[in-house]
Amino acid sequence: MPENASGEGVGPEGGVAEGVRTGRRMPRALGVGLAVAGLLAVTAASATVTVLVGKPDGGKAVAAPVAPSTGSAAPGASASPSTSASASATPSQSPSPSQSPTSKPKPSSTLHGTVDGATHGGDLRFFLLPMPEGAESYGPADGVKLSKDEVAEQFSNAAEMGEVLDSYGYRNDAAFRRYRTADGQQEVDVRLLRFKSRQMAKEFAGGMETDRGESFAIDGDPDGRGIMLKPEQEAWTGEMLGISSVGDVEYEVTVYVKGTPDKAALQDAMKRQRERLSSGG
């Protein structure tokens, strides 16, 4: 499906396909642009993987993780009720960035978290996927907390998402971080959502269905799954999304690279995030 200037999917008659969005908002706490020299600042916006999330009672809400455009970065999932979207990528110019990833030495974190069986306590940011050595974070090195409204805004039916999240026992506790690897070859988004029970977190993660992209298993995690979206051109941005849960936390890891992604990058990130949530170490 082609895109119009606003990033919305365009239907066969030239109208905008209802609810389809290919842009996402960065959390207000970050509010930063990509560095000119950054990986994604010089590549085209990627097509989107459309993800359908069903309510526990059978209702439907929709989310579509999108590779960030050259002008903005954004976390987690944004929404689209389309089950057959085929948005295409179009190169665009990058505006001057408002902030690049921090290159200062990462200060020692004062965050604390606990793991008690399937329950996570303390600051959820403590459990974010640790950044690899030399990586640079966008925004605070510890990551940011997302309000319920900010989580809802990542979906096209934002007005309804509060109810959808409540139906899964969402605890109004979310954390997000984006970082760029030291070699500049990858940008990684991580988002954690905490629910009232292991079962509800698992159901939220398991309720996501994709209508495009190549699905693949996550090593060592029978409940996890990855989705690969190859770019239409090797000079554009490829995307991989990983979805799973540990205890009462649902997590999503999105890896962006220039060209066709290597599954091993997402496999490694998912493993490290799973270990962090499992032990807190």
mmCIF file of C-alpha atoms in Angstrom:
data_model
loop_
_atom_site.group_PDB
_atom_site.id
_atom_site.type_symbol
_atom_site.label_atom_id
_atom_site.label_comp_id
_atom_site.label_asym_id
_atom_site.label_seq_id
_atom_site.Cartn_x
_atom_site.Cartn_y
_atom_site.Cartn_z
ATOM 1 C CA MET A 1 0.000 0.000 0.000
ATOM 2 C CA PRO A 2 1.541 3.388 -0.931
ATOM 3 C CA GLU A 3 1.786 6.221 1.544
ATOM 4 C CA ASN A 4 0.689 9.807 1.328
ATOM 5 C CA ALA A 5 2.664 12.713 2.707
ATOM 6 C CA SER A 6 1.238 12.246 6.177
ATOM 7 C CA GLY A 7 2.455 8.668 6.369
ATOM 8 C CA GLU A 8 -1.032 7.135 6.184
ATOM 9 C CA GLY A 9 -1.858 4.137 4.057
ATOM 10 C CA VAL A 10 -3.619 5.057 0.836
ATOM 11 C CA GLY A 11 -6.471 2.837 -0.353
ATOM 12 C CA PRO A 12 -7.049 1.631 -3.921
ATOM 13 C CA GLU A 13 -9.420 4.534 -4.629
ATOM 14 C CA GLY A 14 -6.892 7.090 -3.412
ATOM 15 C CA GLY A 15 -8.539 7.567 -0.027
ATOM 16 C CA VAL A 16 -6.781 6.977 3.250
ATOM 17 C CA ALA A 17 -7.189 3.410 4.520
ATOM 18 C CA GLU A 18 -9.025 3.669 7.833
ATOM 19 C CA GLY A 19 -6.782 3.670 10.868
ATOM 20 C CA VAL A 20 -3.537 2.934 9.036
ATOM 21 C CA ARG A 21 -0.596 4.933 10.355
ATOM 22 C CA THR A 22 3.065 4.563 9.524
ATOM 23 C CA GLY A 23 4.427 7.206 11.888
ATOM 24 C CA ARG A 24 4.969 6.987 15.645
ATOM 25 C CA ARG A 25 5.530 9.386 18.488
ATOM 26 C CA MET A 26 8.661 9.463 20.577
ATOM 27 C CA PRO A 27 7.927 9.597 24.325
ATOM 28 C CA ARG A 28 7.709 13.227 25.420
ATOM 29 C CA ALA A 29 10.467 12.604 27.954
ATOM 30 C CA LEU A 30 12.911 12.023 25.078
ATOM 31 C CA GLY A 31 11.761 14.432 22.385
ATOM 32 C CA VAL A 32 14.974 14.048 20.377
ATOM 33 C CA GLY A 33 15.831 13.744 16.712
ATOM 34 C CA LEU A 34 18.318 11.360 15.187
ATOM 35 C CA ALA A 35 21.905 12.430 14.674
ATOM 36 C CA VAL A 36 22.814 13.301 11.108
ATOM 37 C CA ALA A 37 25.498 10.639 11.205
ATOM 38 C CA GLY A 38 23.112 8.116 12.718
ATOM 39 C CA LEU A 39 22.143 4.937 10.938
ATOM 40 C CA LEU A 40 18.480 5.818 10.475
ATOM 41 C CA ALA A 41 18.994 9.500 9.702
ATOM 42 C CA VAL A 42 20.349 8.692 6.268
ATOM 43 C CA THR A 43 17.999 5.885 5.302
ATOM 44 C CA ALA A 44 14.405 5.760 4.165
ATOM 45 C CA ALA A 45 11.412 5.160 6.378
ATOM 46 C CA SER A 46 10.602 1.466 6.463
ATOM 47 C CA ALA A 47 7.315 -0.197 5.684
ATOM 48 C CA THR A 48 5.430 -1.381 8.722
ATOM 49 C CA VAL A 49 4.660 -4.716 10.312
ATOM 50 C CA THR A 50 0.971 -4.618 11.220
ATOM 51 C CA VAL A 51 0.200 -6.244 14.557
ATOM 52 C CA LEU A 52 -3.316 -7.122 15.661
ATOM 53 C CA VAL A 53 -4.014 -7.334 19.393
ATOM 54 C CA GLY A 54 -7.199 -9.032 20.552
ATOM 55 C CA LYS A 55 -8.965 -8.147 23.788
ATOM 56 C CA PRO A 56 -9.419 -11.027 26.238
ATOM 57 C CA ASP A 57 -13.148 -10.867 25.464
ATOM 58 C CA GLY A 58 -12.554 -11.203 21.736
ATOM 59 C CA GLY A 59 -12.615 -7.515 20.819
ATOM 60 C CA LYS A 60 -9.847 -6.162 18.650
ATOM 61 C CA ALA A 61 -7.265 -3.432 19.002
ATOM 62 C CA VAL A 62 -4.471 -2.979 16.538
ATOM 63 C CA ALA A 63 -0.812 -2.043 16.732
ATOM 64 C CA ALA A 64 1.820 -1.594 14.060
ATOM 65 C CA PRO A 65 5.478 -1.213 15.028
ATOM 66 C CA VAL A 66 7.122 1.070 12.494
ATOM 67 C CA ALA A 67 10.730 1.751 11.694
ATOM 68 C CA PRO A 68 11.266 5.420 12.472
ATOM 69 C CA SER A 69 11.197 7.982 9.708
ATOM 70 C CA THR A 70 14.278 10.057 9.050
ATOM 71 C CA GLY A 71 12.725 12.926 10.938
ATOM 72 C CA SER A 72 11.728 11.287 14.208
ATOM 73 C CA ALA A 73 12.250 8.290 16.385
ATOM 74 C CA ALA A 74 9.591 6.348 18.238
ATOM 75 C CA PRO A 75 9.200 3.371 20.557
ATOM 76 C CA GLY A 76 7.198 0.246 20.857
ATOM 77 C CA ALA A 77 4.083 -0.215 18.776
ATOM 78 C CA SER A 78 1.862 2.216 16.948
ATOM 79 C CA ALA A 79 -1.525 1.208 15.750
ATOM 80 C CA SER A 80 -3.325 0.140 12.622
ATOM 81 C CA PRO A 81 -6.516 -1.901 12.259
ATOM 82 C CA SER A 82 -5.575 -2.967 8.755
ATOM 83 C CA THR A 83 -5.072 -6.691 8.323
ATOM 84 C CA SER A 84 -3.679 -6.367 4.826
ATOM 85 C CA ALA A 85 -1.564 -3.234 4.867
ATOM 86 C CA SER A 86 1.402 -3.119 2.523
ATOM 87 C CA ALA A 87 2.855 0.315 3.118
ATOM 88 C CA SER A 88 5.876 1.117 1.000
ATOM 89 C CA ALA A 89 8.986 3.042 1.927
ATOM 90 C CA THR A 90 9.932 6.367 0.387
ATOM 91 C CA PRO A 91 13.301 8.084 0.863
ATOM 92 C CA SER A 92 13.089 11.423 2.653
ATOM 93 C CA GLN A 93 15.452 14.102 3.868
ATOM 94 C CA SER A 94 16.508 14.260 7.502
ATOM 95 C CA PRO A 95 15.973 17.581 9.298
ATOM 96 C CA SER A 96 18.620 18.950 11.619
ATOM 97 C CA PRO A 97 18.574 16.839 14.786
ATOM 98 C CA SER A 98 17.670 18.375 18.119
ATOM 99 C CA GLN A 99 19.886 15.940 19.968
ATOM 100 C CA SER A 100 22.186 13.063 19.136
ATOM 101 C CA PRO A 101 22.823 9.987 21.288
ATOM 102 C CA THR A 102 24.812 10.828 24.350
ATOM 103 C CA SER A 103 28.475 9.938 24.047
ATOM 104 C CA LYS A 104 29.323 10.785 27.655
ATOM 105 C CA PRO A 105 30.370 7.964 29.986
ATOM 106 C CA LYS A 106 27.281 6.307 31.420
ATOM 107 C CA PRO A 107 26.897 7.203 35.107
ATOM 108 C CA SER A 108 26.285 4.477 37.622
ATOM 109 C CA SER A 109 22.571 3.796 37.797
ATOM 110 C CA THR A 110 20.761 4.179 41.109
ATOM 111 C CA LEU A 111 17.689 2.226 39.961
ATOM 112 C CA HIS A 112 16.607 -0.860 41.872
ATOM 113 C CA GLY A 113 14.375 -3.773 40.984
ATOM 114 C CA THR A 114 13.419 -7.119 42.459
ATOM 115 C CA VAL A 115 12.242 -10.465 41.089
ATOM 116 C CA ASP A 116 9.998 -12.642 43.242
ATOM 117 C CA GLY A 117 8.872 -15.613 41.191
ATOM 118 C CA ALA A 118 6.694 -14.150 38.414
ATOM 119 C CA THR A 119 6.472 -10.696 40.029
ATOM 120 C CA HIS A 120 8.728 -7.757 39.267
ATOM 121 C CA GLY A 121 9.081 -4.977 41.836
ATOM 122 C CA GLY A 122 10.882 -1.680 42.016
ATOM 123 C CA ASP A 123 11.569 0.597 39.062
ATOM 124 C CA LEU A 124 10.706 -1.140 35.788
ATOM 125 C CA ARG A 125 13.515 0.760 34.030
ATOM 126 C CA PHE A 126 15.928 -1.374 36.053
ATOM 127 C CA PHE A 127 14.899 -4.354 33.907
ATOM 128 C CA LEU A 128 15.473 -2.752 30.497
ATOM 129 C CA LEU A 129 17.810 -4.632 28.190
ATOM 130 C CA PRO A 130 21.330 -3.602 29.208
ATOM 131 C CA MET A 131 23.091 -1.552 26.570
ATOM 132 C CA PRO A 132 26.178 -3.230 25.086
ATOM 133 C CA GLU A 133 29.581 -1.692 25.732
ATOM 134 C CA GLY A 134 30.081 1.557 23.896
ATOM 135 C CA ALA A 135 26.401 1.985 23.000
ATOM 136 C CA GLU A 136 24.855 5.443 23.103
ATOM 137 C CA SER A 137 21.399 6.122 24.479
ATOM 138 C CA TYR A 138 18.825 8.542 23.153
ATOM 139 C CA GLY A 139 17.614 10.457 26.152
ATOM 140 C CA PRO A 140 18.459 9.360 29.713
ATOM 141 C CA ALA A 141 20.819 6.403 29.935
ATOM 142 C CA ASP A 142 18.436 4.740 32.411
ATOM 143 C CA GLY A 143 15.558 4.992 29.933
ATOM 144 C CA VAL A 144 12.238 6.703 30.537
ATOM 145 C CA LYS A 145 8.905 5.860 32.126
ATOM 146 C CA LEU A 146 5.835 6.004 29.899
ATOM 147 C CA SER A 147 2.479 7.134 31.188
ATOM 148 C CA LYS A 148 -0.645 5.210 30.275
ATOM 149 C CA ASP A 149 -1.567 7.984 27.862
ATOM 150 C CA GLU A 150 1.838 7.757 26.185
ATOM 151 C CA VAL A 151 1.435 4.014 25.753
ATOM 152 C CA ALA A 152 -2.049 4.549 24.322
ATOM 153 C CA GLU A 153 -0.759 7.191 21.921
ATOM 154 C CA GLN A 154 1.335 4.515 20.231
ATOM 155 C CA PHE A 155 -1.908 3.086 18.881
ATOM 156 C CA SER A 156 -4.173 4.629 16.242
ATOM 157 C CA ASN A 157 -7.265 3.988 18.397
ATOM 158 C CA ALA A 158 -5.685 5.866 21.304
ATOM 159 C CA ALA A 159 -9.053 6.784 22.807
ATOM 160 C CA GLU A 160 -9.877 3.085 23.260
ATOM 161 C CA MET A 161 -6.470 1.786 24.281
ATOM 162 C CA GLY A 162 -6.871 2.643 27.944
ATOM 163 C CA GLU A 163 -9.810 0.252 28.124
ATOM 164 C CA VAL A 164 -7.938 -2.387 26.132
ATOM 165 C CA LEU A 165 -4.938 -2.207 28.452
ATOM 166 C CA ASP A 166 -7.198 -2.347 31.505
ATOM 167 C CA SER A 167 -8.860 -5.482 30.148
ATOM 168 C CA TYR A 168 -5.468 -7.188 30.295
ATOM 169 C CA GLY A 169 -4.776 -6.030 33.852
ATOM 170 C CA TYR A 170 -2.191 -3.431 32.858
ATOM 171 C CA ARG A 171 -0.530 -1.924 35.942
ATOM 172 C CA ASN A 172 0.149 1.511 34.428
ATOM 173 C CA ASP A 173 3.859 0.771 34.498
ATOM 174 C CA ALA A 174 5.928 1.032 31.315
ATOM 175 C CA ALA A 175 9.578 1.675 30.522
ATOM 176 C CA PHE A 176 11.350 2.484 27.271
ATOM 177 C CA ARG A 177 14.868 3.040 25.988
ATOM 178 C CA ARG A 178 16.463 3.480 22.583
ATOM 179 C CA TYR A 179 20.175 3.081 21.970
ATOM 180 C CA ARG A 180 22.603 2.939 19.096
ATOM 181 C CA THR A 181 25.436 0.391 19.089
ATOM 182 C CA ALA A 182 29.040 1.557 19.220
ATOM 183 C CA ASP A 183 29.653 0.679 15.573
ATOM 184 C CA GLY A 184 26.586 2.651 14.471
ATOM 185 C CA GLN A 185 25.159 -0.363 12.653
ATOM 186 C CA GLN A 186 22.092 -0.967 14.811
ATOM 187 C CA GLU A 187 19.477 1.040 16.665
ATOM 188 C CA VAL A 188 17.467 -0.826 19.274
ATOM 189 C CA ASP A 189 14.150 0.022 20.938
ATOM 190 C CA VAL A 190 13.055 -1.779 24.095
ATOM 191 C CA ARG A 191 9.651 -1.389 25.746
ATOM 192 C CA LEU A 192 8.402 -3.132 28.894
ATOM 193 C CA LEU A 193 4.786 -3.227 30.098
ATOM 194 C CA ARG A 194 3.864 -4.625 33.526
ATOM 195 C CA PHE A 195 0.579 -6.467 34.118
ATOM 196 C CA LYS A 196 -1.219 -7.868 37.156
ATOM 197 C CA SER A 197 -0.185 -11.453 36.501
ATOM 198 C CA ARG A 198 2.037 -13.709 34.448
ATOM 199 C CA GLN A 199 -1.011 -15.004 32.573
ATOM 200 C CA MET A 200 -2.226 -11.552 31.518
ATOM 201 C CA ALA A 201 1.224 -10.502 30.294
ATOM 202 C CA LYS A 202 1.503 -13.745 28.348
ATOM 203 C CA GLU A 203 -1.954 -13.295 26.826
ATOM 204 C CA PHE A 204 -1.175 -9.720 25.785
ATOM 205 C CA ALA A 205 2.022 -10.834 24.057
ATOM 206 C CA GLY A 206 0.366 -13.911 22.550
ATOM 207 C CA GLY A 207 -2.592 -11.903 21.266
ATOM 208 C CA MET A 208 -0.489 -10.085 18.715
ATOM 209 C CA GLU A 209 -0.901 -11.269 15.140
ATOM 210 C CA THR A 210 1.062 -9.971 12.178
ATOM 211 C CA ASP A 211 -0.144 -9.712 8.604
ATOM 212 C CA ARG A 212 3.216 -9.299 6.915
ATOM 213 C CA GLY A 213 6.871 -9.892 7.419
ATOM 214 C CA GLU A 214 8.651 -13.174 8.016
ATOM 215 C CA SER A 215 7.901 -14.793 11.376
ATOM 216 C CA PHE A 216 10.539 -16.860 13.128
ATOM 217 C CA ALA A 217 11.030 -18.583 16.461
ATOM 218 C CA ILE A 218 13.076 -17.080 19.280
ATOM 219 C CA ASP A 219 15.807 -19.441 20.467
ATOM 220 C CA GLY A 220 15.231 -20.711 24.002
ATOM 221 C CA ASP A 221 11.768 -19.154 24.275
ATOM 222 C CA PRO A 222 8.854 -21.274 23.026
ATOM 223 C CA ASP A 223 6.399 -18.403 23.649
ATOM 224 C CA GLY A 224 8.484 -15.710 21.977
ATOM 225 C CA ARG A 225 8.485 -14.851 18.299
ATOM 226 C CA GLY A 226 10.276 -12.572 15.923
ATOM 227 C CA ILE A 227 9.065 -10.761 12.837
ATOM 228 C CA MET A 228 11.422 -9.612 10.090
ATOM 229 C CA LEU A 229 10.595 -6.908 7.600
ATOM 230 C CA LYS A 230 13.162 -6.632 4.836
ATOM 231 C CA PRO A 231 13.572 -3.258 3.142
ATOM 232 C CA GLU A 232 12.585 -2.861 -0.486
ATOM 233 C CA GLN A 233 16.088 -1.583 -1.195
ATOM 234 C CA GLU A 234 19.311 -2.475 0.590
ATOM 235 C CA ALA A 235 20.041 1.201 1.204
ATOM 236 C CA TRP A 236 16.875 1.463 3.283
ATOM 237 C CA THR A 237 16.166 0.400 6.839
ATOM 238 C CA GLY A 238 15.296 -3.179 7.734
ATOM 239 C CA GLU A 239 13.413 -4.006 10.906
ATOM 240 C CA MET A 240 13.010 -6.934 13.277
ATOM 241 C CA LEU A 241 10.486 -7.068 16.101
ATOM 242 C CA GLY A 242 10.619 -9.528 18.987
ATOM 243 C CA ILE A 243 7.637 -10.115 21.307
ATOM 244 C CA SER A 244 7.459 -12.179 24.481
ATOM 245 C CA SER A 245 6.910 -12.014 28.240
ATOM 246 C CA VAL A 246 8.625 -12.994 31.470
ATOM 247 C CA GLY A 247 6.460 -13.205 34.558
ATOM 248 C CA ASP A 248 4.168 -10.194 34.781
ATOM 249 C CA VAL A 249 6.095 -8.173 32.164
ATOM 250 C CA GLU A 250 5.455 -8.136 28.409
ATOM 251 C CA TYR A 251 8.442 -6.954 26.403
ATOM 252 C CA GLU A 252 9.138 -5.918 22.850
ATOM 253 C CA VAL A 253 12.554 -5.457 21.280
ATOM 254 C CA THR A 254 12.868 -3.795 17.873
ATOM 255 C CA VAL A 255 16.159 -3.811 15.968
ATOM 256 C CA TYR A 256 16.730 -1.484 13.015
ATOM 257 C CA VAL A 257 19.614 -1.965 10.590
ATOM 258 C CA LYS A 258 20.532 -0.719 7.157
ATOM 259 C CA GLY A 259 19.615 -3.395 4.620
ATOM 260 C CA THR A 260 18.380 -6.925 5.305
ATOM 261 C CA PRO A 261 18.598 -7.723 9.040
ATOM 262 C CA ASP A 262 20.474 -10.681 10.479
ATOM 263 C CA LYS A 263 18.167 -12.677 12.786
ATOM 264 C CA ALA A 264 21.075 -13.265 15.157
ATOM 265 C CA ALA A 265 20.952 -9.619 16.260
ATOM 266 C CA LEU A 266 17.384 -9.940 17.511
ATOM 267 C CA GLN A 267 17.996 -13.406 18.951
ATOM 268 C CA ASP A 268 20.841 -12.014 21.059
ATOM 269 C CA ALA A 269 18.865 -8.984 22.227
ATOM 270 C CA MET A 270 15.840 -11.103 23.154
ATOM 271 C CA LYS A 271 18.028 -13.518 25.107
ATOM 272 C CA ARG A 272 19.670 -10.702 27.071
ATOM 273 C CA GLN A 273 16.302 -9.072 27.798
ATOM 274 C CA ARG A 274 14.830 -12.396 28.936
ATOM 275 C CA GLU A 275 17.771 -12.980 31.276
ATOM 276 C CA ARG A 276 17.464 -9.501 32.725
ATOM 277 C CA LEU A 277 13.783 -9.995 33.489
ATOM 278 C CA SER A 278 14.327 -13.502 34.813
ATOM 279 C CA SER A 279 17.033 -12.718 37.343
ATOM 280 C CA GLY A 280 17.447 -8.965 37.473
ATOM 281 C CA GLY A 281 21.159 -9.519 36.921
#
